[in-house]
CSV table of C-alpha atoms in Angstrom, one decimal:
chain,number,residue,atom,x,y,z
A,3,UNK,CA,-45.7,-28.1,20.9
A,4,UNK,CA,-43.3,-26.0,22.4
A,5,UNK,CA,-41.5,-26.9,25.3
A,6,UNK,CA,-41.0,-24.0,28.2
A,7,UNK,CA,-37.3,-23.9,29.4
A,8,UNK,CA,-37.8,-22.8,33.2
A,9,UNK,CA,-34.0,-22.2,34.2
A,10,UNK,CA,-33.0,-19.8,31.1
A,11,UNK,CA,-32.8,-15.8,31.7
A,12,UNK,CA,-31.7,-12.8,29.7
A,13,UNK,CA,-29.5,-10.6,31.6
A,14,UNK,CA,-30.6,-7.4,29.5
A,15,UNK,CA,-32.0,-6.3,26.4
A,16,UNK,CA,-28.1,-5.8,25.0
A,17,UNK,CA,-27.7,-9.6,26.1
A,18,UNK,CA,-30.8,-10.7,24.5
A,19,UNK,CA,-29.8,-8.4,20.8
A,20,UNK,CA,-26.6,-10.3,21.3
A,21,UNK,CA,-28.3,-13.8,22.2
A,22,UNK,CA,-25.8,-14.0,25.6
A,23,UNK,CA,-27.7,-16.3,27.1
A,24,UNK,CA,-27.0,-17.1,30.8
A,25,UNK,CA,-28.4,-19.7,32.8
A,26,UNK,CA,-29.6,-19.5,36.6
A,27,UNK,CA,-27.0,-21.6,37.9
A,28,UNK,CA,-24.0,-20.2,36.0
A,29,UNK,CA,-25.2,-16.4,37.6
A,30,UNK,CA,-25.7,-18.0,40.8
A,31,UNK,CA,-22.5,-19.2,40.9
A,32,UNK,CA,-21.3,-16.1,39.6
A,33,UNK,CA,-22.9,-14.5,42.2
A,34,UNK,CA,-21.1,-16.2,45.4
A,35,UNK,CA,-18.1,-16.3,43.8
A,36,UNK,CA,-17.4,-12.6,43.5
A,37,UNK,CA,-20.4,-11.0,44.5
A,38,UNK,CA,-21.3,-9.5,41.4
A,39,UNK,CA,-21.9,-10.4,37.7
A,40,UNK,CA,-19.5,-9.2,35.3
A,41,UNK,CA,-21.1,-8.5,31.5
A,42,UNK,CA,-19.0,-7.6,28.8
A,43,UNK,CA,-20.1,-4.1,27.8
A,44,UNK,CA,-17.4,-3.6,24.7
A,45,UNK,CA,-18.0,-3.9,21.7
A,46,UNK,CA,-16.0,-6.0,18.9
A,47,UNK,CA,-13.7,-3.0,18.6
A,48,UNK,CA,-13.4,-2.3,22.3
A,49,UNK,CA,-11.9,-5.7,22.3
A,50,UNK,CA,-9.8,-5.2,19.7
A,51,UNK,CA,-8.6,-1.4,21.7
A,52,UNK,CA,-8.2,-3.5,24.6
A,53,UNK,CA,-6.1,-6.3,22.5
A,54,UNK,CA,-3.6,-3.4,21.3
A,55,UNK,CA,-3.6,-2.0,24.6
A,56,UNK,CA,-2.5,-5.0,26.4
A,57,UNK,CA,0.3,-6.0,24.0
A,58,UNK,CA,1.4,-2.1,24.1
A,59,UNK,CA,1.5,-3.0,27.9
A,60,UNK,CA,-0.1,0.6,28.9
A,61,UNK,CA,-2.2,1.8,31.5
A,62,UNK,CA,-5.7,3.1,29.9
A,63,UNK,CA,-4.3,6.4,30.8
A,64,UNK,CA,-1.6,5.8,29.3
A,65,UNK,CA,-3.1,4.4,25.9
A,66,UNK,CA,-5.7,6.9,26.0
A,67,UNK,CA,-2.5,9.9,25.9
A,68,UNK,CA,-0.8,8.4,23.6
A,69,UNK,CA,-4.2,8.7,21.0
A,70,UNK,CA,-4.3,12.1,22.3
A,71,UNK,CA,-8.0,10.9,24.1
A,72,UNK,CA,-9.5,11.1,27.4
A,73,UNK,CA,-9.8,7.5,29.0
A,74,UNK,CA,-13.9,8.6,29.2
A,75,UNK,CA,-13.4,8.9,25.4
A,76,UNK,CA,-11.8,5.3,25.3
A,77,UNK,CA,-14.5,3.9,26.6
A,78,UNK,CA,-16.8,5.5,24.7
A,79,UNK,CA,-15.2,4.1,21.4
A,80,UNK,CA,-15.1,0.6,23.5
A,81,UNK,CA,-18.0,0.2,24.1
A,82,UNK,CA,-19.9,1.4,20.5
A,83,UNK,CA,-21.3,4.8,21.6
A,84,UNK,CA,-19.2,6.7,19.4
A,85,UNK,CA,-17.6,6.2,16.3
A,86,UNK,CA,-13.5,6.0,15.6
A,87,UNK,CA,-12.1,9.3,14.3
A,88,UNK,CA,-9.8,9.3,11.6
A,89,UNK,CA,-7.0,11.1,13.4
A,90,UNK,CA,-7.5,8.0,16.1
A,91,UNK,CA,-7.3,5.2,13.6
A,92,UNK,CA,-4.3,6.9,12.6
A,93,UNK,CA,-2.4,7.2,15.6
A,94,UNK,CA,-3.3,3.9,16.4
A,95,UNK,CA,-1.1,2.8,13.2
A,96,UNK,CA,1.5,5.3,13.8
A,97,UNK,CA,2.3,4.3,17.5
A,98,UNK,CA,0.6,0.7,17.7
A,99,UNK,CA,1.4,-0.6,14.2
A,100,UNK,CA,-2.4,-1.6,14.1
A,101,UNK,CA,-4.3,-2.0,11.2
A,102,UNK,CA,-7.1,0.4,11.0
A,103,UNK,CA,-9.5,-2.1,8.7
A,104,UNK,CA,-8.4,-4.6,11.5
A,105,UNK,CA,-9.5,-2.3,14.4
A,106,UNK,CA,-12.7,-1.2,12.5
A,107,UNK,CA,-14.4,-4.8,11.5
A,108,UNK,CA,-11.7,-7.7,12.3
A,109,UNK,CA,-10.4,-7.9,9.3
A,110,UNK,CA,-7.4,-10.1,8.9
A,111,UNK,CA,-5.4,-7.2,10.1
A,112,UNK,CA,-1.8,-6.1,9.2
A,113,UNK,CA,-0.1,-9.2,9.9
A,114,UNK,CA,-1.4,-11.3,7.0
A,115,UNK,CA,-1.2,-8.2,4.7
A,116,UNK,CA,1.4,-6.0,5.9
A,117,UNK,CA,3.3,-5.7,2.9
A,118,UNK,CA,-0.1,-4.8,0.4
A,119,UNK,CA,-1.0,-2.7,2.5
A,120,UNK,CA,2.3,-0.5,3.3
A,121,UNK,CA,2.7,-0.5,-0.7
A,122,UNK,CA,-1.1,0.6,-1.1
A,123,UNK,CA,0.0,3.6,1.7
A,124,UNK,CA,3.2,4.4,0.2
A,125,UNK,CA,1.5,4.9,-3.6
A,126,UNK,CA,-1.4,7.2,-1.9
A,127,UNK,CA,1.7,9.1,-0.1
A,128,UNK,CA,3.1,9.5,-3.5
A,129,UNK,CA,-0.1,10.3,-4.9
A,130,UNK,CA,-0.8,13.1,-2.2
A,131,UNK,CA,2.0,14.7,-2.4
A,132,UNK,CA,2.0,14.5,-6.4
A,133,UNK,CA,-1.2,16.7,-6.0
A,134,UNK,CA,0.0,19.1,-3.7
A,135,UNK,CA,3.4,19.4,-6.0
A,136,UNK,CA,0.8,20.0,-9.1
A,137,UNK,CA,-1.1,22.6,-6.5
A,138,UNK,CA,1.8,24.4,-5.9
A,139,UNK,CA,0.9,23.7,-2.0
A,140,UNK,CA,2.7,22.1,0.8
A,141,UNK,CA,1.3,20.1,3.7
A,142,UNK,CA,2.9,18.9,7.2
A,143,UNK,CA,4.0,15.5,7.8
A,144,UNK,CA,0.6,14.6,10.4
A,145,UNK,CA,-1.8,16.3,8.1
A,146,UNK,CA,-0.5,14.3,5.0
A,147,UNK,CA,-0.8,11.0,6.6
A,148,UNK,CA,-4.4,11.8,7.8
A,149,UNK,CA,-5.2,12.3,4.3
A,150,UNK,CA,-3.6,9.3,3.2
A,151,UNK,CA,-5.2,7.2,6.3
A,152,UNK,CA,-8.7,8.6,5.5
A,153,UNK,CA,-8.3,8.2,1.8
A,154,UNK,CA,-7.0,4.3,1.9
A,155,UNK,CA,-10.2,3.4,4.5
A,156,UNK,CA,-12.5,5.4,2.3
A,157,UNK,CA,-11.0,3.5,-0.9
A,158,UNK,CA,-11.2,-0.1,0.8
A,159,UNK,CA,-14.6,0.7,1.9
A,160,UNK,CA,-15.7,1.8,-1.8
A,161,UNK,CA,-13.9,-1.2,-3.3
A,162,UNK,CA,-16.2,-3.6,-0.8
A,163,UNK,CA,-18.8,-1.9,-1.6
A,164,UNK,CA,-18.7,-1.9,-5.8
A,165,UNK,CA,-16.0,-4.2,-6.4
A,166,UNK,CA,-13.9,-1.9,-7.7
A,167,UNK,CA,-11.0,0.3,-7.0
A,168,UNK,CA,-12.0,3.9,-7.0
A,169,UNK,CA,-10.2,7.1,-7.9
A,170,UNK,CA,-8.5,9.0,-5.5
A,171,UNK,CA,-10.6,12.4,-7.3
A,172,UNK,CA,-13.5,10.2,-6.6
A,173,UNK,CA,-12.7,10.0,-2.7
A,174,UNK,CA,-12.5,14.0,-2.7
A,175,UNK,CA,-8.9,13.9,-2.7
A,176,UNK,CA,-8.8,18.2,-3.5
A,177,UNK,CA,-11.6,18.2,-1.3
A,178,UNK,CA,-9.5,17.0,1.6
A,179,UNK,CA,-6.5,19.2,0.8
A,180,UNK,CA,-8.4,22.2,0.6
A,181,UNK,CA,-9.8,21.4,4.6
A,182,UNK,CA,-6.5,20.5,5.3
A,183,UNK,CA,-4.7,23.9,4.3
């Protein structure tokens, strides 16, 4: 037999995917204590932007400039309707010291790994600029580091999915120089 339960509501079909569950008395209270109802809308990397945002103590404005973002496009990636860029995960490490594996799914972030993962960023450095010596090419600073961002997420994210630790030819490292030149 199931028994009904009366004083149980979903705010919205986001609350229900989530299972946020609110009860009558707890939005009524809501309610005449502020007038309104206040949902979260981000999503588990908005709350993460907004975590590195608050330490940084800067205005949305002025976190959203600093990424070289609009604030619209800030809350975009806050609230799930678009995806991260590469060059945004990026400057988030540059300027905010914040992991992008941390940013992207929670991981334990830099602070529990900081030193693997500056040596694992320093050897794809070295190995980046070993192919671009061996290609006779040369590369700015910004677009270097892009490459080595988006090769160390793309390498993590292969070694979670196969258990092991790919080659960087594997990632498309030529591939990205070539787009990068």
């Amino acid at each position: 037999m199931v028994t009904p339960v009366h004083n149980l509501i979903f705010v919205s079909r986001i609350d229900f995917i989530r299972g946020q569950l609110f009860t009558i008395d707890n939005i009524c209270s809501a309610l005449r204590s502020t007038g309104r109802i206040a949902l979260s809308t981000e999503s588990p990397i908005g709350e993460r932007l907004e975590q590195v945002r608050r330490t940084a103590n800067a205005s949305q404005t002025d976190f959203a400039a600093s990424l070289g973002i609009s604030r619209t496009t800030l809350h975009n990636y806050a609230r799930g309707e678009r995806d991260l860029t590469v060059p945004v995960l990026a400057k988030l490490l540059e300027v905010y010291q914040a992991d992008p594996l941390w940013i992207l799914d929670g991981d334990t972030g830099v602070q529990s790994r900081q030193e693997s993962t500056l040596q694992a960023l320093g050897d794809l450095l070295e190995r980046v600029e070993e192919r671009l010596a061996e290609r006779g090419e040369r590369l700015g600073t910004r677009k270097r580091w892009m490459i080595v961002c988006r090769l160390y997420t793309e390498r993590l994210s292969a070694e979670r999915r196969t258990g092991e630790l790919p080659d960087l030819s594997a990632l498309g490292l030529d591939n990205l120089l070539d787009m990068a030149q």
